[in-house]
Amino acid sequence: VQLQASGGGLVQAGGSLRLSCVASGSFPRDNVLAWYRQAPGKQRELVASVHTGGRMYVDDSVEGRFTISRDNAKNTVYLQMNSLKPEDTGAYYCNLKTYRVGTQVNNYWGQGTLVTVSS
């Protein structure tokens, strides 16, 4: 399984970016695609996630500004980021967790895509 993320870049505060991540290979339909981010000098943190069935989680720090969505037919997850703030700066990582009978069986990471928000 490979995860290919794209869409990062440099944007001014208040601007928008859209991240995409394509998952390729064979994996169970029962899975969660997610976006994590890691700011310089800080731990990686969960930003948002979405299950195959549509159940979502969005962190409070981005609620109302970021929207996660997925296209199951394309095995692609998106992160629409609006009203970006300098504190949103960091490397954004795509993550895939797969499950069988409710138990996590694999955890995959894509390469990071850098988001820089200037003030």
CSV table of N, CA and C in Angstrom, one decimal:
chain,number,residue,atom,x,y,z
A,1,VAL,N,0.9,-1.2,0.0
A,1,VAL,CA,0.0,0.0,0.0
A,1,VAL,C,0.9,1.2,0.0
A,2,GLN,N,0.5,2.2,-0.8
A,2,GLN,CA,1.3,3.5,-0.9
A,2,GLN,C,0.3,4.6,-0.8
A,3,LEU,N,0.7,5.7,-0.1
A,3,LEU,CA,-0.1,6.9,0.0
A,3,LEU,C,0.7,8.0,-0.7
A,4,GLN,N,0.0,8.7,-1.6
A,4,GLN,CA,0.7,9.8,-2.3
A,4,GLN,C,-0.1,11.1,-2.0
A,5,ALA,N,0.5,12.0,-1.3
A,5,ALA,CA,-0.1,13.2,-0.9
A,5,ALA,C,0.4,14.4,-1.8
A,6,SER,N,-0.5,15.3,-2.0
A,6,SER,CA,-0.1,16.5,-2.8
A,6,SER,C,-1.0,17.7,-2.4
A,7,GLY,N,-0.6,18.9,-2.9
A,7,GLY,CA,-1.4,20.1,-2.6
A,7,GLY,C,-0.9,21.1,-1.7
A,8,GLY,N,0.2,20.8,-1.0
A,8,GLY,CA,0.8,21.7,-0.1
A,8,GLY,C,1.4,22.9,-0.8
A,9,GLY,N,1.7,24.0,-0.1
A,9,GLY,CA,2.3,25.1,-0.7
A,9,GLY,C,2.4,26.3,0.3
A,10,LEU,N,2.7,27.4,-0.2
A,10,LEU,CA,2.8,28.7,0.5
A,10,LEU,C,1.6,29.5,0.3
A,11,VAL,N,1.0,30.0,1.4
A,11,VAL,CA,-0.2,30.8,1.2
A,11,VAL,C,-0.3,31.8,2.3
A,12,GLN,N,-0.9,33.0,2.0
A,12,GLN,CA,-1.0,34.0,3.0
A,12,GLN,C,-2.1,33.7,4.0
A,13,ALA,N,-2.0,34.2,5.2
A,13,ALA,CA,-3.1,34.0,6.2
A,13,ALA,C,-4.4,34.4,5.6
A,14,GLY,N,-5.4,33.6,5.9
A,14,GLY,CA,-6.8,33.8,5.3
A,14,GLY,C,-7.0,33.1,4.0
A,15,GLY,N,-6.0,32.6,3.4
A,15,GLY,CA,-6.1,31.9,2.2
A,15,GLY,C,-6.5,30.4,2.3
A,16,SER,N,-6.6,29.7,1.2
A,16,SER,CA,-7.1,28.3,1.2
A,16,SER,C,-6.1,27.4,0.4
A,17,LEU,N,-6.1,26.2,0.8
A,17,LEU,CA,-5.4,25.1,0.1
A,17,LEU,C,-6.2,23.9,0.1
A,18,ARG,N,-6.0,23.0,-0.8
A,18,ARG,CA,-6.7,21.7,-0.8
A,18,ARG,C,-5.7,20.6,-1.0
A,19,LEU,N,-5.6,19.7,0.0
A,19,LEU,CA,-4.7,18.6,0.0
A,19,LEU,C,-5.4,17.4,-0.5
A,20,SER,N,-4.7,16.6,-1.3
A,20,SER,CA,-5.2,15.3,-1.8
A,20,SER,C,-4.3,14.2,-1.4
A,21,CYS,N,-4.8,13.0,-1.2
A,21,CYS,CA,-4.0,11.8,-0.9
A,21,CYS,C,-4.6,10.6,-1.6
A,22,VAL,N,-3.9,10.0,-2.4
A,22,VAL,CA,-4.4,8.8,-3.1
A,22,VAL,C,-3.8,7.5,-2.5
A,23,ALA,N,-4.6,6.6,-2.1
A,23,ALA,CA,-4.1,5.3,-1.6
A,23,ALA,C,-4.2,4.3,-2.7
A,24,SER,N,-3.0,3.6,-2.9
A,24,SER,CA,-3.0,2.6,-3.9
A,24,SER,C,-2.5,1.3,-3.3
A,25,GLY,N,-2.9,0.2,-4.0
A,25,GLY,CA,-2.6,-1.2,-3.5
A,25,GLY,C,-3.9,-1.8,-3.0
A,26,SER,N,-3.8,-2.9,-2.3
A,26,SER,CA,-4.9,-3.7,-1.8
A,26,SER,C,-5.0,-3.6,-0.3
A,27,PHE,N,-6.2,-3.2,0.1
A,27,PHE,CA,-6.5,-3.1,1.6
A,27,PHE,C,-8.0,-3.2,1.8
A,28,PRO,N,-8.3,-3.6,3.1
A,28,PRO,CA,-9.7,-3.8,3.4
A,28,PRO,C,-10.6,-2.6,3.2
A,29,ARG,N,-11.8,-2.8,2.9
A,29,ARG,CA,-12.8,-1.7,2.7
A,29,ARG,C,-13.0,-1.0,4.1
A,30,ASP,N,-12.9,-1.7,5.2
A,30,ASP,CA,-13.1,-1.1,6.5
A,30,ASP,C,-11.8,-0.4,6.8
A,31,ASN,N,-11.8,0.9,6.6
A,31,ASN,CA,-10.6,1.7,6.9
A,31,ASN,C,-10.9,3.1,7.2
A,32,VAL,N,-9.9,3.8,7.7
A,32,VAL,CA,-10.0,5.2,8.0
A,32,VAL,C,-8.8,5.9,7.3
A,33,LEU,N,-9.2,6.9,6.6
A,33,LEU,CA,-8.2,7.8,6.0
A,33,LEU,C,-8.1,9.1,6.8
A,34,ALA,N,-6.9,9.6,7.1
A,34,ALA,CA,-6.8,10.7,8.0
A,34,ALA,C,-5.7,11.6,7.5
A,35,TRP,N,-5.7,12.9,8.1
A,35,TRP,CA,-4.7,13.8,7.9
A,35,TRP,C,-4.1,14.1,9.3
A,36,TYR,N,-2.8,14.1,9.4
A,36,TYR,CA,-2.1,14.5,10.6
A,36,TYR,C,-1.2,15.7,10.2
A,37,ARG,N,-0.8,16.4,11.1
A,37,ARG,CA,0.2,17.5,10.8
A,37,ARG,C,1.2,17.6,11.9
A,38,GLN,N,2.4,18.1,11.5
A,38,GLN,CA,3.5,18.2,12.5
A,38,GLN,C,4.2,19.6,12.3
A,39,ALA,N,4.0,20.4,13.3
A,39,ALA,CA,4.7,21.7,13.2
A,39,ALA,C,6.1,21.6,13.7
A,40,PRO,N,7.0,22.5,13.3
A,40,PRO,CA,8.4,22.4,13.7
A,40,PRO,C,8.5,22.3,15.2
A,41,GLY,N,9.3,21.3,15.7
A,41,GLY,CA,9.5,21.2,17.1
A,41,GLY,C,8.3,20.6,17.9
A,42,LYS,N,7.3,20.2,17.2
A,42,LYS,CA,6.1,19.7,17.9
A,42,LYS,C,5.8,18.3,17.5
A,43,GLN,N,4.9,17.6,18.3
A,43,GLN,CA,4.6,16.2,18.0
A,43,GLN,C,3.5,16.2,16.8
A,44,ARG,N,3.5,15.1,16.1
A,44,ARG,CA,2.5,15.0,15.1
A,44,ARG,C,1.1,14.9,15.7
A,45,GLU,N,0.1,15.5,15.2
A,45,GLU,CA,-1.2,15.5,15.7
A,45,GLU,C,-2.3,15.2,14.7
A,46,LEU,N,-3.4,14.6,15.1
A,46,LEU,CA,-4.5,14.3,14.2
A,46,LEU,C,-5.3,15.6,13.9
A,47,VAL,N,-5.5,15.8,12.6
A,47,VAL,CA,-6.3,17.0,12.2
A,47,VAL,C,-7.7,16.6,11.9
A,48,ALA,N,-7.9,15.5,11.1
A,48,ALA,CA,-9.2,15.1,10.7
A,48,ALA,C,-9.1,13.6,10.2
A,49,SER,N,-10.2,12.9,10.3
A,49,SER,CA,-10.3,11.6,9.7
A,49,SER,C,-11.6,11.3,9.2
A,50,VAL,N,-11.7,10.3,8.3
A,50,VAL,CA,-13.0,9.9,7.8
A,50,VAL,C,-13.0,8.4,7.5
A,51,HIS,N,-14.0,7.7,7.9
A,51,HIS,CA,-14.2,6.3,7.7
A,51,HIS,C,-14.8,6.0,6.3
A,52,THR,N,-14.6,4.8,5.8
A,52,THR,CA,-15.2,4.4,4.5
A,52,THR,C,-16.7,4.7,4.5
A,53,GLY,N,-17.3,4.5,5.7
A,53,GLY,CA,-18.8,4.7,5.8
A,53,GLY,C,-19.2,6.1,6.0
A,54,GLY,N,-18.2,7.0,6.1
A,54,GLY,CA,-18.5,8.4,6.2
A,54,GLY,C,-18.4,9.1,7.6
A,55,ARG,N,-18.2,8.2,8.6
A,55,ARG,CA,-18.0,8.8,10.0
A,55,ARG,C,-16.8,9.6,10.0
A,56,MET,N,-16.9,10.9,10.6
A,56,MET,CA,-15.8,11.8,10.5
A,56,MET,C,-15.4,12.3,11.9
A,57,TYR,N,-14.1,12.7,12.0
A,57,TYR,CA,-13.6,13.4,13.2
A,57,TYR,C,-12.9,14.7,12.6
A,58,VAL,N,-13.1,15.8,13.3
A,58,VAL,CA,-12.3,17.0,13.0
A,58,VAL,C,-11.9,17.6,14.3
A,59,ASP,N,-10.6,17.9,14.4
A,59,ASP,CA,-10.1,18.5,15.6
A,59,ASP,C,-10.7,19.9,15.8
A,60,ASP,N,-10.8,20.2,17.1
A,60,ASP,CA,-11.4,21.5,17.5
A,60,ASP,C,-10.6,22.7,16.9
A,61,SER,N,-9.3,22.5,16.8
A,61,SER,CA,-8.5,23.6,16.3
A,61,SER,C,-8.7,24.0,14.9
A,62,VAL,N,-9.4,23.1,14.1
A,62,VAL,CA,-9.6,23.4,12.7
A,62,VAL,C,-11.1,23.4,12.3
A,63,GLU,N,-11.9,23.0,13.4
A,63,GLU,CA,-13.4,22.9,13.1
A,63,GLU,C,-13.9,24.2,12.5
A,64,GLY,N,-14.7,24.1,11.5
A,64,GLY,CA,-15.3,25.3,10.8
A,64,GLY,C,-14.4,25.9,9.8
A,65,ARG,N,-13.1,25.5,9.7
A,65,ARG,CA,-12.2,26.0,8.7
A,65,ARG,C,-11.8,24.9,7.7
A,66,PHE,N,-11.6,23.7,8.2
A,66,PHE,CA,-11.1,22.6,7.4
A,66,PHE,C,-12.3,21.6,7.2
A,67,THR,N,-12.3,21.0,6.0
A,67,THR,CA,-13.3,20.0,5.7
A,67,THR,C,-12.6,18.8,5.1
A,68,ILE,N,-12.8,17.6,5.7
A,68,ILE,CA,-12.3,16.4,5.2
A,68,ILE,C,-13.4,15.6,4.4
A,69,SER,N,-13.0,15.0,3.3
A,69,SER,CA,-13.9,14.2,2.5
A,69,SER,C,-13.1,13.1,1.8
A,70,ARG,N,-13.8,12.2,1.3
A,70,ARG,CA,-13.2,11.1,0.6
A,70,ARG,C,-14.0,10.6,-0.6
A,71,ASP,N,-13.3,10.1,-1.6
A,71,ASP,CA,-14.0,9.4,-2.7
A,71,ASP,C,-13.5,8.0,-2.7
A,72,ASN,N,-14.5,7.1,-2.2
A,72,ASN,CA,-14.1,5.7,-2.1
A,72,ASN,C,-13.8,5.0,-3.4
A,73,ALA,N,-14.4,5.4,-4.4
A,73,ALA,CA,-14.1,4.8,-5.8
A,73,ALA,C,-12.7,5.1,-6.2
A,74,LYS,N,-12.2,6.3,-5.8
A,74,LYS,CA,-10.8,6.6,-6.2
A,74,LYS,C,-9.8,6.4,-5.0
A,75,ASN,N,-10.3,5.9,-3.9
A,75,ASN,CA,-9.4,5.7,-2.7
A,75,ASN,C,-8.6,7.0,-2.4
A,76,THR,N,-9.3,8.1,-2.4
A,76,THR,CA,-8.7,9.4,-2.3
A,76,THR,C,-9.3,10.1,-1.1
A,77,VAL,N,-8.5,10.8,-0.3
A,77,VAL,CA,-9.0,11.7,0.7
A,77,VAL,C,-8.6,13.1,0.5
A,78,TYR,N,-9.4,14.0,0.8
A,78,TYR,CA,-9.1,15.4,0.6
A,78,TYR,C,-9.2,16.2,1.9
A,79,LEU,N,-8.5,17.3,1.9
A,79,LEU,CA,-8.6,18.2,3.1
A,79,LEU,C,-8.7,19.6,2.5
A,80,GLN,N,-9.8,20.2,2.6
A,80,GLN,CA,-10.0,21.5,2.1
A,80,GLN,C,-9.8,22.4,3.3
A,81,MET,N,-8.8,23.3,3.2
A,81,MET,CA,-8.4,24.2,4.3
A,81,MET,C,-8.6,25.6,3.9
A,82,ASN,N,-9.5,26.2,4.7
A,82,ASN,CA,-9.9,27.6,4.5
A,82,ASN,C,-9.5,28.4,5.7
A,83,SER,N,-9.5,29.8,5.5
A,83,SER,CA,-9.1,30.7,6.6
A,83,SER,C,-7.9,30.2,7.3
A,84,LEU,N,-6.9,29.9,6.5
A,84,LEU,CA,-5.6,29.4,7.1
A,84,LEU,C,-5.0,30.5,8.0
A,85,LYS,N,-4.3,29.9,9.0
A,85,LYS,CA,-3.6,30.8,10.0
A,85,LYS,C,-2.2,30.4,10.1
A,86,PRO,N,-1.3,31.3,10.5
A,86,PRO,CA,0.1,30.9,10.6
A,86,PRO,C,0.4,29.6,11.4
A,87,GLU,N,-0.5,29.4,12.5
A,87,GLU,CA,-0.3,28.2,13.3
A,87,GLU,C,-0.7,26.9,12.6
A,88,ASP,N,-1.3,27.0,11.4
A,88,ASP,CA,-1.6,25.8,10.6
A,88,ASP,C,-0.3,25.3,9.9
A,89,THR,N,0.7,26.1,9.9
A,89,THR,CA,2.0,25.7,9.2
A,89,THR,C,2.5,24.4,9.7
A,90,GLY,N,3.0,23.6,8.8
A,90,GLY,CA,3.6,22.3,9.2
A,90,GLY,C,3.6,21.3,8.0
A,91,ALA,N,4.1,20.2,8.3
A,91,ALA,CA,4.1,19.1,7.3
A,91,ALA,C,2.8,18.3,7.6
A,92,TYR,N,2.0,18.1,6.5
A,92,TYR,CA,0.8,17.4,6.6
A,92,TYR,C,1.0,16.0,6.1
A,93,TYR,N,0.6,15.0,6.8
A,93,TYR,CA,0.8,13.6,6.5
A,93,TYR,C,-0.6,12.9,6.3
A,94,CYS,N,-0.7,12.1,5.2
A,94,CYS,CA,-1.8,11.2,5.0
A,94,CYS,C,-1.6,9.9,5.7
A,95,ASN,N,-2.7,9.4,6.3
A,95,ASN,CA,-2.6,8.1,7.1
A,95,ASN,C,-3.7,7.2,6.7
A,96,LEU,N,-3.5,5.9,6.6
A,96,LEU,CA,-4.5,4.9,6.4
A,96,LEU,C,-4.4,3.9,7.5
A,97,LYS,N,-5.5,3.7,8.2
A,97,LYS,CA,-5.6,2.6,9.1
A,97,LYS,C,-6.7,1.6,8.6
A,98,THR,N,-6.3,0.3,8.6
A,98,THR,CA,-7.2,-0.7,8.1
A,98,THR,C,-7.7,-1.6,9.3
A,99,TYR,N,-8.9,-2.1,9.1
A,99,TYR,CA,-9.5,-2.9,10.2
A,99,TYR,C,-10.1,-4.2,9.6
A,100,ARG,N,-10.0,-5.3,10.4
A,100,ARG,CA,-10.7,-6.5,10.2
A,100,ARG,C,-11.5,-6.9,11.4
A,101,VAL,N,-12.8,-7.1,11.3
A,101,VAL,CA,-13.6,-7.5,12.4
A,101,VAL,C,-13.4,-6.5,13.6
A,102,GLY,N,-13.3,-5.2,13.2
A,102,GLY,CA,-13.2,-4.2,14.2
A,102,GLY,C,-11.8,-4.0,14.9
A,103,THR,N,-10.9,-4.8,14.4
A,103,THR,CA,-9.5,-4.6,15.0
A,103,THR,C,-8.6,-4.0,14.0
A,104,GLN,N,-7.8,-3.1,14.4
A,104,GLN,CA,-6.8,-2.4,13.5
A,104,GLN,C,-5.8,-3.5,13.1
A,105,VAL,N,-5.5,-3.6,11.8
A,105,VAL,CA,-4.5,-4.5,11.3
A,105,VAL,C,-3.3,-3.9,10.7
A,106,ASN,N,-3.5,-2.7,10.1
A,106,ASN,CA,-2.3,-2.0,9.5
A,106,ASN,C,-2.4,-0.5,9.7
A,107,ASN,N,-1.3,0.1,9.6
A,107,ASN,CA,-1.2,1.6,9.7
A,107,ASN,C,-0.2,2.1,8.7
A,108,TYR,N,-0.6,2.8,7.7
A,108,TYR,CA,0.3,3.3,6.7
A,108,TYR,C,0.4,4.8,6.7
A,109,TRP,N,1.6,5.3,6.3
A,109,TRP,CA,1.8,6.7,6.3
A,109,TRP,C,2.3,7.1,4.9
A,110,GLY,N,1.9,8.3,4.4
A,110,GLY,CA,2.4,8.8,3.2
A,110,GLY,C,3.5,9.8,3.5
A,111,GLN,N,4.1,10.3,2.5
A,111,GLN,CA,5.1,11.3,2.7
A,111,GLN,C,4.4,12.6,3.1
A,112,GLY,N,5.1,13.5,3.8
A,112,GLY,CA,4.5,14.8,4.2
A,112,GLY,C,4.4,15.7,3.0
A,113,THR,N,3.4,16.6,3.1
A,113,THR,CA,3.3,17.7,2.1
A,113,THR,C,3.3,19.0,3.0
A,114,LEU,N,4.2,19.9,2.6
A,114,LEU,CA,4.4,21.1,3.5
A,114,LEU,C,3.4,22.2,3.2
A,115,VAL,N,2.9,22.7,4.3
A,115,VAL,CA,2.0,23.8,4.2
A,115,VAL,C,2.6,25.0,5.0
A,116,THR,N,2.8,26.1,4.4
A,116,THR,CA,3.4,27.3,5.0
A,116,THR,C,2.4,28.4,4.9
A,117,VAL,N,2.0,29.0,6.0
A,117,VAL,CA,1.0,30.1,6.0
A,117,VAL,C,1.8,31.3,6.6
A,118,SER,N,1.9,32.3,5.7
A,118,SER,CA,2.6,33.5,6.1
A,118,SER,C,1.6,34.5,6.7
A,119,SER,N,2.1,35.3,7.7
A,119,SER,CA,1.2,36.3,8.3
A,119,SER,C,1.2,37.6,7.6
